[in-house]
XYZ file of C-alpha atoms in Angstrom:
733
model
C 0.653 -12.016 -35.503
C 3.886 -10.816 -33.770
C 6.601 -13.061 -32.498
C 6.046 -11.385 -29.366
C 1.835 -11.832 -29.556
C 2.898 -16.069 -29.868
C 4.940 -15.878 -27.512
C 2.403 -14.904 -24.449
C -0.408 -16.613 -25.937
C 0.391 -20.019 -24.268
C 1.096 -17.685 -21.103
C -2.404 -16.190 -21.183
C -3.352 -19.261 -21.922
C -2.212 -21.100 -18.788
C -3.782 -18.287 -17.015
C -6.596 -18.401 -18.185
C -6.700 -22.474 -17.413
C -5.632 -21.662 -13.608
C -8.250 -18.440 -13.942
C -11.451 -20.379 -14.589
C -9.493 -23.591 -12.038
C -10.313 -20.722 -9.206
C -13.232 -20.431 -9.999
C -14.027 -23.797 -10.213
C -12.983 -25.385 -6.940
C -12.870 -26.326 -4.128
C -16.358 -24.064 -4.540
C -17.808 -22.237 -7.137
C -17.632 -18.761 -7.271
C -15.828 -16.714 -4.203
C -18.772 -15.718 -2.074
C -20.746 -17.859 0.054
C -23.138 -16.588 2.864
C -22.317 -17.995 6.151
C -24.153 -17.552 9.726
C -22.887 -15.947 11.800
C -25.252 -16.927 15.577
C -25.326 -20.741 16.634
C -28.602 -22.837 15.867
C -27.143 -25.902 17.297
C -30.374 -26.162 19.459
C -34.159 -25.402 20.704
C -33.978 -23.096 22.159
C -31.021 -21.089 19.881
C -34.129 -21.878 16.913
C -36.352 -19.712 19.689
C -33.936 -16.890 19.532
C -32.812 -16.589 16.018
C -36.559 -17.235 15.073
C -40.135 -16.720 16.374
C -40.313 -16.215 18.530
C -36.632 -14.777 19.873
C -36.454 -12.322 16.282
C -39.691 -10.549 16.854
C -38.569 -8.879 19.781
C -35.434 -6.589 17.750
C -38.029 -6.266 15.192
C -40.587 -4.742 17.579
C -37.020 -2.262 18.722
C -37.019 -1.353 15.062
C -40.055 -0.655 13.849
C -39.659 1.655 17.039
C -36.325 3.391 16.335
C -35.241 2.289 12.432
C -31.807 3.292 14.051
C -32.151 0.013 15.658
C -31.218 -2.690 12.621
C -27.688 -1.221 12.612
C -27.805 -3.188 16.380
C -29.852 -5.812 15.609
C -29.668 -7.275 11.546
C -26.288 -7.154 9.686
C -26.998 -3.795 7.960
C -24.831 -1.893 9.322
C -21.997 -3.563 7.359
C -23.691 -4.667 5.075
C -22.537 -2.894 0.953
C -24.344 -3.698 -2.087
C -21.873 -4.163 -5.102
C -23.788 -3.682 -8.198
C -24.378 -3.276 -11.867
C -25.573 -4.290 -15.585
C -22.748 -4.713 -17.162
C -22.305 -2.373 -19.661
C -19.162 -1.200 -18.598
C -16.664 -4.181 -17.373
C -12.997 -3.614 -16.982
C -11.609 -3.556 -20.300
C -14.600 -5.711 -21.591
C -17.404 -3.054 -22.309
C -20.828 -4.101 -22.428
C -20.844 -8.096 -21.376
C -24.052 -7.892 -19.391
C -25.106 -8.772 -16.024
C -24.334 -11.994 -15.945
C -20.774 -12.213 -17.791
C -20.051 -9.606 -14.910
C -21.338 -11.356 -11.266
C -17.313 -12.329 -11.596
C -16.196 -9.097 -11.425
C -18.618 -8.584 -9.099
C -17.681 -11.477 -6.492
C -14.714 -10.157 -6.918
C -15.332 -6.701 -5.088
C -17.399 -8.157 -2.643
C -13.796 -10.212 -1.871
C -11.866 -7.134 -1.665
C -14.495 -5.289 0.915
C -14.361 -8.382 2.819
C -10.737 -8.834 2.683
C -9.242 -5.233 2.638
C -11.797 -4.008 5.688
C -14.067 -6.522 7.161
C -17.106 -4.945 5.294
C -19.642 -7.694 3.973
C -21.101 -7.541 0.335
C -24.425 -8.789 -1.901
C -22.941 -8.699 -5.060
C -26.544 -8.464 -7.564
C -26.173 -7.545 -11.144
C -29.636 -6.549 -12.401
C -30.931 -7.482 -16.058
C -31.848 -3.809 -16.794
C -30.594 -1.724 -19.398
C -33.929 1.062 -18.813
C -31.779 4.145 -16.256
C -34.970 5.222 -14.243
C -35.885 1.544 -14.450
C -32.662 0.464 -12.760
C -32.813 3.633 -10.335
C -35.832 2.364 -8.903
C -34.534 -1.258 -8.689
C -31.907 0.101 -6.305
C -33.323 2.335 -4.754
C -35.902 -0.291 -3.079
C -32.752 -1.954 -1.588
C -32.860 0.918 0.954
C -33.898 -1.537 3.672
C -31.396 -4.742 3.061
C -28.366 -3.052 2.418
C -25.992 -0.096 4.688
C -24.319 1.372 1.296
C -24.971 1.218 -2.437
C -21.635 0.582 -4.530
C -22.465 0.948 -7.847
C -19.771 -0.886 -10.155
C -19.243 -0.992 -14.505
C -21.972 1.124 -15.554
C -21.201 2.951 -18.201
C -21.257 6.799 -19.151
C -23.392 8.690 -19.371
C -25.736 6.893 -17.853
C -24.005 6.323 -14.787
C -24.076 9.970 -13.977
C -27.476 10.041 -13.981
C -28.057 6.448 -12.258
C -25.609 7.853 -9.479
C -27.494 11.769 -9.028
C -30.469 9.920 -9.120
C -29.826 7.383 -5.999
C -28.239 10.110 -3.974
C -31.568 12.162 -3.720
C -33.733 9.482 -3.632
C -31.453 6.946 -0.351
C -30.590 7.979 2.914
C -27.330 6.028 2.912
C -24.364 6.022 1.477
C -24.253 5.690 -2.308
C -20.861 5.804 -4.040
C -19.813 4.865 -7.802
C -16.373 3.212 -7.704
C -15.095 3.464 -11.537
C -15.940 7.473 -10.916
C -15.297 8.361 -7.004
C -12.499 5.900 -6.198
C -10.444 6.604 -9.623
C -10.804 10.262 -8.442
C -10.198 9.967 -5.104
C -6.790 7.976 -5.583
C -5.450 10.034 -9.009
C -5.995 13.490 -6.432
C -4.296 12.020 -3.763
C -1.241 11.202 -6.934
C -1.398 14.472 -7.590
C -1.177 17.152 -4.675
C 2.227 14.930 -3.685
C 3.139 14.973 -7.256
C 3.287 18.271 -6.847
C 4.316 19.500 -4.021
C 7.251 16.980 -5.220
C 7.647 18.892 -8.882
C 7.725 22.466 -6.776
C 4.272 23.720 -8.548
C 1.448 25.492 -8.016
C -2.120 23.586 -8.470
C -3.555 26.725 -9.181
C -1.270 27.197 -11.743
C -0.666 24.163 -13.866
C -1.753 23.250 -16.468
C -3.718 20.036 -16.936
C -4.388 18.080 -19.907
C -6.827 14.993 -19.596
C -7.364 12.104 -22.749
C -10.936 10.475 -21.827
C -13.621 11.654 -20.162
C -16.109 8.976 -19.392
C -17.505 8.337 -15.801
C -13.839 8.209 -14.614
C -11.970 10.724 -16.263
C -14.541 13.491 -15.497
C -14.642 12.483 -11.655
C -10.701 13.084 -11.819
C -10.833 16.488 -13.268
C -13.883 17.621 -10.852
C -11.945 16.290 -7.994
C -9.105 18.068 -8.809
C -10.390 21.374 -9.423
C -12.108 20.844 -6.061
C -8.241 21.131 -4.518
C -7.329 23.696 -6.857
C -6.810 22.941 -10.371
C -8.352 26.109 -12.228
C -10.907 24.529 -14.293
C -9.593 27.037 -17.171
C -6.355 25.689 -17.266
C -7.684 22.102 -18.362
C -8.553 20.636 -22.206
C -9.992 17.576 -22.741
C -10.150 15.225 -25.484
C -11.656 12.142 -26.485
C -12.237 9.732 -28.861
C -13.684 12.483 -31.098
C -10.794 15.078 -30.651
C -10.626 18.016 -27.870
C -13.730 19.090 -26.497
C -14.114 22.312 -27.128
C -17.216 24.962 -27.507
C -19.272 24.629 -30.477
C -18.738 21.029 -30.823
C -21.596 18.811 -31.986
C -20.297 15.513 -32.147
C -20.521 12.714 -28.864
C -20.821 15.686 -26.256
C -23.414 15.753 -23.189
C -23.649 17.242 -19.837
C -20.940 16.092 -17.988
C -18.295 16.935 -21.086
C -19.448 20.309 -22.296
C -18.062 21.278 -18.147
C -14.866 21.735 -19.965
C -15.460 22.987 -22.629
C -12.528 25.224 -23.987
C -12.634 27.850 -26.279
C -9.730 26.777 -28.057
C -8.008 26.559 -31.716
C -6.712 22.702 -30.713
C -8.357 19.419 -31.769
C -5.648 16.576 -31.095
C -4.360 15.411 -28.106
C -1.044 16.829 -29.412
C -1.822 19.765 -29.700
C -3.154 20.386 -25.925
C -0.929 17.800 -24.255
C 2.172 21.283 -25.379
C 3.350 22.694 -22.578
C 1.066 20.874 -20.170
C 2.195 20.131 -16.524
C 0.317 17.384 -15.864
C -1.294 15.153 -18.004
C -4.442 12.731 -17.309
C -4.928 9.857 -19.007
C -8.395 7.759 -18.510
C -8.433 6.110 -22.151
C -6.480 3.730 -24.043
C -2.918 1.939 -24.189
C -0.630 4.201 -26.224
C -2.140 7.563 -26.819
C 0.477 9.584 -25.182
C 3.719 9.690 -27.370
C 7.003 9.830 -26.033
C 6.994 12.675 -28.751
C 4.346 14.589 -26.975
C 5.750 13.899 -23.485
C 9.126 16.215 -24.745
C 6.577 18.945 -25.622
C 4.912 18.967 -22.329
C 6.306 22.267 -19.729
C 9.817 20.972 -17.028
C 8.995 18.418 -14.722
C 6.068 16.868 -15.876
C 3.516 14.753 -13.663
C 1.839 11.787 -15.947
C -0.838 9.643 -14.455
C -1.753 6.843 -17.278
C -4.116 5.845 -16.288
C -5.259 3.411 -19.038
C -5.777 -0.652 -17.647
C -4.217 -3.300 -18.012
C -1.687 -0.952 -20.621
C -1.143 2.603 -19.598
C -2.029 5.226 -21.991
C 1.884 5.083 -22.013
C 4.723 2.944 -20.014
C 6.684 5.005 -17.825
C 10.205 3.479 -18.969
C 9.066 5.369 -22.380
C 8.454 8.275 -20.521
C 11.391 8.967 -18.597
C 13.587 7.552 -21.258
C 11.599 11.024 -23.318
C 11.656 13.135 -20.239
C 13.907 12.452 -17.143
C 12.134 14.483 -15.103
C 8.984 13.550 -15.550
C 6.598 11.901 -12.337
C 4.500 8.669 -13.823
C 2.003 6.696 -11.634
C -0.537 3.844 -14.097
C -3.042 0.926 -12.774
C -0.663 -1.312 -13.344
C 1.218 -3.320 -9.542
C 4.789 -3.685 -11.394
C 5.018 -0.305 -11.487
C 5.776 3.041 -8.794
C 2.944 4.573 -7.750
C -0.094 2.574 -8.470
C -2.966 4.012 -9.358
C -5.350 1.058 -7.158
C -9.093 1.798 -6.684
C -8.285 -0.505 -3.240
C -6.564 2.317 -1.872
C -9.731 3.665 -1.526
C -13.074 2.203 -0.992
C -12.551 -0.409 1.579
C -11.858 2.250 4.069
C -14.390 5.007 2.023
C -16.847 2.588 3.453
C -15.739 1.201 6.444
C -16.126 4.879 8.114
C -18.926 5.461 6.383
C -20.816 2.836 7.915
C -19.608 2.235 11.373
C -20.813 6.488 12.274
C -24.566 5.960 9.386
C -23.302 8.116 7.790
C -26.715 8.524 5.688
C -23.939 9.463 1.957
C -20.987 10.021 0.590
C -19.828 13.935 0.954
C -17.234 15.653 -0.728
C -16.191 17.051 2.522
C -15.589 12.997 3.427
C -14.141 12.373 -0.405
C -11.341 15.015 0.595
C -10.552 13.452 3.583
C -9.748 10.350 1.836
C -7.837 12.395 -0.477
C -5.913 13.371 2.139
C -5.432 10.674 4.024
C -3.909 8.958 1.611
C -1.687 11.851 0.600
C -0.244 12.497 3.859
C 0.461 8.758 4.675
C 2.862 8.689 1.612
C 4.786 11.661 2.841
C 4.978 9.658 6.807
C 7.039 7.862 7.164
C 7.689 4.055 6.484
C 7.067 2.267 10.399
C 8.526 -1.182 10.307
C 5.637 -3.192 9.350
C 5.580 -1.105 5.850
C 9.257 -1.892 6.241
C 9.517 -5.488 6.337
C 6.365 -5.733 4.028
C 8.267 -3.844 1.195
C 11.574 -4.805 1.924
C 13.463 -4.009 -1.541
C 11.479 -0.787 -2.242
C 12.522 2.962 -1.763
C 9.107 4.106 0.471
C 10.476 7.604 0.800
C 8.552 10.009 -0.259
C 10.122 11.021 -3.745
C 9.164 10.310 -7.209
C 8.976 7.078 -7.156
C 6.813 7.038 -3.625
C 3.723 9.803 -4.627
C 0.663 7.644 -2.757
C 1.171 4.386 -0.739
C 1.090 1.189 -1.561
C -1.969 -0.821 -1.793
C -0.952 -3.296 0.865
C 0.092 -0.786 3.355
C -1.798 -2.248 6.817
C -1.869 1.949 7.745
C -4.115 2.312 5.149
C -7.333 1.756 6.589
C -6.104 3.541 10.130
C -5.921 6.622 8.466
C -8.815 6.207 6.034
C -11.253 5.691 7.553
C -11.421 7.667 10.695
C -11.106 10.856 8.514
C -14.085 9.656 6.551
C -15.691 9.512 9.391
C -14.723 12.397 11.143
C -16.106 14.679 7.736
C -18.910 12.678 7.952
C -19.732 14.207 11.189
C -18.771 16.813 10.299
C -21.005 17.638 7.191
C -23.720 16.384 9.101
C -23.952 13.123 7.793
C -23.745 11.080 9.999
C -25.946 9.294 11.884
C -24.238 7.151 14.661
C -20.822 9.548 15.158
C -17.889 7.871 16.770
C -17.150 9.588 20.345
C -14.326 8.064 21.277
C -12.141 8.393 18.019
C -8.597 6.613 20.013
C -10.861 3.511 20.557
C -12.144 3.513 17.177
C -8.231 3.516 15.290
C -7.224 0.876 18.195
C -10.342 -1.826 17.000
C -9.787 -0.994 13.500
C -5.898 -1.860 13.679
C -7.157 -5.091 15.891
C -9.079 -5.921 12.014
C -6.029 -5.243 9.776
C -4.049 -7.450 10.010
C -7.142 -10.579 10.524
C -7.244 -9.859 5.935
C -4.993 -13.309 5.220
C -3.301 -10.914 2.851
C -0.142 -11.406 4.743
C 1.808 -13.343 1.883
C 1.498 -10.093 0.238
C 4.899 -8.853 1.952
C 6.591 -11.792 2.053
C 6.007 -12.397 -2.245
C 7.087 -8.576 -2.536
C 10.617 -9.405 -1.246
C 10.766 -12.081 -3.294
C 9.637 -10.545 -6.802
C 12.977 -7.390 -5.057
C 15.276 -10.060 -5.207
C 14.517 -13.597 -6.689
C 17.390 -16.057 -6.018
C 17.885 -20.151 -6.630
C 16.105 -22.293 -4.906
C 15.902 -26.550 -4.629
C 12.970 -28.651 -5.955
C 14.401 -31.853 -4.193
C 10.696 -33.466 -6.018
C 10.446 -32.096 -10.086
C 9.253 -34.221 -11.446
C 5.733 -33.936 -9.456
C 3.523 -32.317 -11.414
C 2.596 -29.634 -8.582
C 6.080 -28.331 -7.286
C 6.305 -28.151 -11.718
C 2.894 -26.140 -12.261
C 3.927 -24.063 -8.925
C 7.808 -23.380 -10.814
C 5.354 -22.500 -13.685
C 3.998 -19.949 -11.552
C 7.340 -19.086 -9.946
C 8.603 -18.378 -12.767
C 6.094 -15.861 -14.557
C 5.837 -14.161 -11.371
C 9.870 -13.335 -11.061
C 9.475 -14.778 -7.447
C 13.178 -17.347 -7.896
C 15.501 -18.941 -10.078
C 14.247 -22.370 -9.641
C 16.388 -24.981 -9.117
C 15.172 -28.882 -10.069
C 16.372 -32.078 -8.686
C 15.062 -34.800 -10.943
C 15.794 -37.139 -14.013
C 16.004 -34.949 -17.364
C 13.554 -37.490 -19.101
C 11.114 -37.564 -16.308
C 10.751 -33.640 -15.478
C 10.840 -33.058 -19.807
C 8.135 -35.792 -20.503
C 6.046 -33.967 -16.836
C 6.450 -30.805 -18.602
C 4.824 -31.606 -21.907
C 2.338 -33.640 -20.237
C 1.021 -30.522 -18.044
C 0.908 -27.881 -20.463
C 3.285 -26.279 -19.189
C 5.780 -23.456 -20.477
C 9.195 -24.124 -18.827
C 12.218 -24.190 -20.699
C 15.497 -26.186 -19.225
C 18.694 -23.301 -19.288
C 16.605 -20.489 -19.143
C 13.501 -20.804 -16.823
C 15.043 -23.942 -14.968
C 18.444 -24.918 -14.320
C 18.473 -28.748 -14.153
C 20.334 -31.063 -11.464
C 19.770 -34.936 -12.519
C 19.103 -36.408 -9.217
C 21.822 -38.894 -7.663
C 19.331 -40.988 -5.047
C 18.313 -39.504 -2.129
C 17.222 -35.876 -3.372
C 16.612 -34.120 -0.866
C 20.467 -34.577 0.775
C 21.319 -33.683 -2.918
C 19.708 -30.120 -2.175
C 20.567 -29.738 0.876
C 24.348 -30.619 0.370
C 23.527 -27.705 -2.986
C 22.379 -25.886 -0.368
C 25.194 -26.087 2.190
C 27.851 -25.330 -0.187
C 26.226 -22.055 -1.969
C 25.148 -23.209 -5.309
C 21.410 -22.673 -4.243
C 19.822 -20.160 -1.682
C 17.449 -21.530 -0.408
C 15.000 -25.434 -0.647
C 11.646 -26.988 -1.035
C 11.497 -30.620 -0.217
C 8.905 -32.298 1.832
C 6.939 -33.800 -1.387
C 7.302 -37.352 -0.990
C 7.661 -40.054 2.107
C 7.805 -38.433 5.730
C 8.681 -35.857 7.689
C 11.217 -36.775 9.335
C 13.237 -38.110 6.404
C 14.048 -34.849 4.582
C 14.932 -33.370 8.833
C 17.308 -35.413 9.262
C 19.378 -34.500 6.662
C 17.850 -30.949 7.150
C 20.034 -30.974 10.665
C 23.063 -32.746 9.181
C 23.315 -31.663 6.594
C 22.729 -28.322 7.044
C 22.230 -27.164 10.637
C 21.336 -24.577 13.257
C 21.407 -21.035 12.737
C 24.083 -18.640 15.204
C 22.371 -18.390 18.229
C 19.386 -20.981 17.917
C 19.188 -24.287 20.286
C 16.255 -26.008 19.007
C 14.616 -26.609 15.344
C 10.705 -26.075 14.514
C 8.055 -26.185 12.589
C 6.008 -23.718 12.697
C 1.930 -23.736 9.972
C -0.167 -20.577 9.083
C -3.786 -20.901 9.146
C -6.056 -17.671 6.272
C -9.455 -18.224 8.609
C -12.196 -15.997 7.816
C -11.861 -13.499 10.648
C -7.940 -14.395 11.917
C -4.717 -15.254 10.092
C -3.313 -17.519 13.561
C 0.512 -19.088 13.325
C 0.943 -22.934 15.815
C 3.535 -24.204 16.674
C 5.965 -26.886 16.642
C 3.408 -28.733 14.006
C 6.556 -31.730 12.656
C 9.846 -31.772 14.805
C 9.434 -31.643 19.465
C 6.973 -34.465 20.237
C 7.224 -33.395 24.063
C 9.737 -29.137 24.038
C 11.009 -28.625 27.240
C 10.153 -25.130 28.910
C 13.254 -23.911 26.952
C 12.848 -25.349 23.924
C 9.136 -23.912 24.338
C 10.401 -20.298 25.125
C 13.495 -20.410 21.993
C 10.886 -22.056 19.851
C 8.545 -18.950 21.349
C 11.044 -15.969 19.532
C 11.996 -17.704 16.480
C 8.607 -18.013 16.146
C 8.356 -14.633 16.613
C 10.873 -13.270 14.382
C 8.960 -14.932 11.374
C 5.993 -13.467 11.973
C 7.972 -10.231 11.486
C 9.059 -11.399 8.613
C 5.791 -10.841 7.518
C 5.045 -7.556 8.460
C 2.901 -8.639 11.690
C 3.464 -7.424 14.941
C 4.148 -11.534 16.959
C 1.068 -11.216 19.802
C 1.533 -15.079 21.277
C -0.626 -17.141 23.453
C 1.261 -20.132 25.081
C -1.690 -22.645 25.458
C -2.237 -25.302 27.588
C -5.426 -27.409 30.178
C -3.952 -25.302 32.704
C -5.665 -21.255 32.530
C -3.548 -18.935 34.834
C -2.332 -21.198 37.447
C -5.264 -23.276 36.670
C -3.021 -26.589 36.859
C -0.573 -28.502 38.671
C -0.013 -31.469 36.280
C 3.565 -31.281 34.056
C 2.618 -29.766 30.720
C 0.734 -27.088 32.795
C 3.846 -26.048 34.802
C 5.382 -26.051 31.406
C 3.850 -23.349 29.886
C 4.254 -21.269 33.304
C 7.708 -21.986 33.579
C 8.014 -20.792 29.943
C 6.511 -17.603 29.701
C 8.933 -17.122 32.979
C 11.576 -17.319 30.849
C 10.740 -15.244 27.433
C 9.894 -12.804 30.295
C 13.725 -12.504 31.075
C 15.109 -13.137 27.657
C 12.249 -10.834 25.616
C 10.886 -8.762 27.476
C 9.038 -6.834 25.264
C 7.200 -9.627 22.998
C 3.636 -9.411 24.324
C 3.003 -12.761 25.249
C 0.028 -14.840 27.766
C 0.271 -17.858 29.158
C -0.570 -20.834 30.280
C -4.803 -19.952 28.657
C -7.081 -21.628 27.768
C -7.712 -22.161 23.537
C -10.817 -19.327 23.912
C -9.084 -17.301 26.131
C -5.931 -17.249 23.859
C -8.854 -15.636 20.937
C -10.838 -13.518 22.835
C -10.247 -10.799 24.983
C -13.510 -11.039 26.230
C -12.665 -14.926 27.910
C -9.011 -14.047 28.356
C -10.947 -10.023 31.221
C -12.227 -13.331 33.289
C -8.807 -14.502 34.464
C -6.572 -11.734 33.794
C -8.351 -8.568 34.028
C -4.991 -6.848 33.711
C -4.557 -8.682 30.067
C -0.995 -8.637 28.184
C -1.947 -7.244 24.897
C -5.885 -6.373 23.196
C -7.780 -9.195 21.100
C -6.987 -12.234 20.055
C -3.141 -13.909 19.443
C -1.866 -14.732 16.214
C 0.780 -16.870 17.163
C 0.136 -20.139 19.368
C 2.646 -22.242 21.410
C 1.333 -25.722 21.699
C 2.662 -28.006 24.454
C 3.325 -30.892 22.294
C 3.791 -31.174 18.851
C 0.509 -33.630 19.251
C -1.399 -31.210 19.986
C -0.776 -28.830 18.169
C -0.281 -30.595 14.460
C -4.292 -32.294 15.531
C -5.247 -28.308 16.698
C -3.454 -27.342 12.753
C -5.052 -30.289 10.743
C -8.275 -29.697 12.117
C -8.688 -26.201 11.744
C -7.713 -26.626 8.866
C -10.308 -27.979 7.310
C -12.766 -27.231 9.176
C -12.291 -23.001 8.942
C -9.574 -22.782 6.693
C -10.582 -23.081 3.363
C -7.342 -25.215 2.720
C -5.497 -21.676 2.721
C -2.632 -22.106 4.185
C 1.244 -21.765 4.605
C 3.747 -24.028 6.255
C 5.763 -26.061 7.860
C 8.109 -22.977 8.312
C 10.996 -24.247 9.323
C 12.526 -22.478 12.032
C 15.951 -22.313 13.305
C 17.620 -24.032 10.121
C 21.174 -22.108 8.898
C 20.089 -21.174 5.826
C 16.612 -21.224 4.216
C 14.836 -24.533 3.835
C 11.217 -25.609 3.880
C 9.717 -29.134 4.100
C 6.877 -29.499 3.035
C 4.076 -32.369 3.151
C 2.659 -34.792 0.248
C -0.706 -33.389 0.561
C 0.603 -29.784 0.042
C -0.742 -28.050 -2.933
C 0.581 -25.868 -5.953
C -0.677 -23.069 -4.105
C 1.541 -23.873 -1.011
C 4.291 -24.920 -2.723
C 4.368 -21.178 -4.187
C 3.195 -19.590 -0.986
C 6.874 -21.269 -0.043
C 8.983 -20.356 -2.237
C 8.073 -16.811 -1.861
C 8.938 -17.198 2.107
C 12.362 -18.693 1.410
C 13.634 -16.171 -1.092
C 12.694 -13.891 1.973
C 14.640 -15.388 4.538
C 17.813 -15.679 2.580
C 20.270 -12.891 4.062
């Protein structure tokens, strides 16, 4: 075993432990079924079940299309596998494939709001599998086939498409094909080559490769210009070994027998095979300005740096997130199903797939808006060699792809419920985009682009050290641990961590109050940010921040804000820790600080000033205070979207809000709730954290300090410490 392998083994061991813990706790698995209607009294029961449910049944019996109105079917997809080709693990069976299918369900929900039943079927016979899946049509609105081996996957999908009247989509095939085709289109634009004239050499002839080739042919690549090699060598006419109909379509009358032979002179390399099969020597034989789509995961057919060293004029895309041009199926499958479900598509047509390709390609050419630029600070988002496809977390993807797919479905004649008001549909999608819970992604992208020195005041705490290990592995920061060397070293060893002093972190020997020590390091610019608060009261740490760090230029107040990742939205709540009963002037200042912080996440702030009063319904002092704060904000920051004073339910529901304020202030739900007092903010945050947030929180985020410092709480988890580290780094000016 190589030295490099030996070094990687402990990291893999920890990743395995962390992954298993993630899947096991606090709830086993990654998904659950939750009722969408209350069942709190006898009347609810009579509506949900007998006798009221009979009316919904009668409506559907009279008109099957009503199932989309009265059941969840119109937003429900089955993710189905038999476990015969799972990721890079191969034929591990349906039970072992379940974590992957649950994960796919999470992505559907988080990215596009689509609900999923994951179904792992213990059936290897293709015809029996088709029969089993076809019987699900009354249950779900779409079928996502996953990790089914070739060539059976081709047959299974074809049979299901013919038998079922709902969309059937094998993501391993078509998702990869759509994203790679968009990448190819744009790469050829960058290098100035005609798609109808390029020579394409492919490594791999499985489900993904064949689907990619078919899609690229439909876009204009000439079939006679495509040369394919698999594990048996070049696919040529007359070859008998390991041939089937889908491969045979790409057989050429050619004497070449190796991948190196067909790569020579090729304009495009498509890899859907295995690591390292494309050598630097092969790349040097390709045509000028070659396009290399090396999509094997987790290790591509060639690393981008190796390809570029061999041919500096090449454009490279891989499936990896740590290189530019990531070909990631999550760019496609949530949104193509979103569009298909919303228009009641009976199938996914070639036109819908091509619409998806075009939408993705065009989005990469579009100028990055403020949200995208903020999300990927440090990345060059200008269309070119290192940006030929959008980033997977580009918030514009759903609004670009789903309407294009829905429109193509209507034009193809397969939309049972055509979308009549596309502008309103786009607005609804835009409202959904930031309810995904992925709002930390932009912050992590900023941190990784520019890691800075972060001091940790409680370095002896095991949670801090485990978080620091994650920070080091992710390249998020340069940790500075404030603690006693013996205590820190013993804790690292006891927890089985790989942290090495002088390599992974710098140690500063503790001298009494470590938060005071940390603020002094920060004030002297010996570190760039500080994380503290794991022990003791919030106020005991805040006093050092006030005395040593002080307020940022222009800031008139310090405040704390917490974020909650809820099922359907992400909420920021302020002021949770600092100001007991802020004045109207302080509330206006806090709101502006909080709004600026939301923009750090790539979010457009939608502010609600909460009160027991709604639109002037009370003259109590706390209500008047919120009203005055609203007036001040209107004068100080007229472009900021604000409503208030307003009830909590009205802040989150436009329907309720219309009853009080018909003109409105913005559409949909607020994402920033400004409370009249610390008690209200802290109580609301902690109740929501336990009752609805599943413990997924960010904060407390300290607002208004002259330098990035965040005071956590003794209940902070490893995940929260990592999040706050990334946020601290992203906030370094």
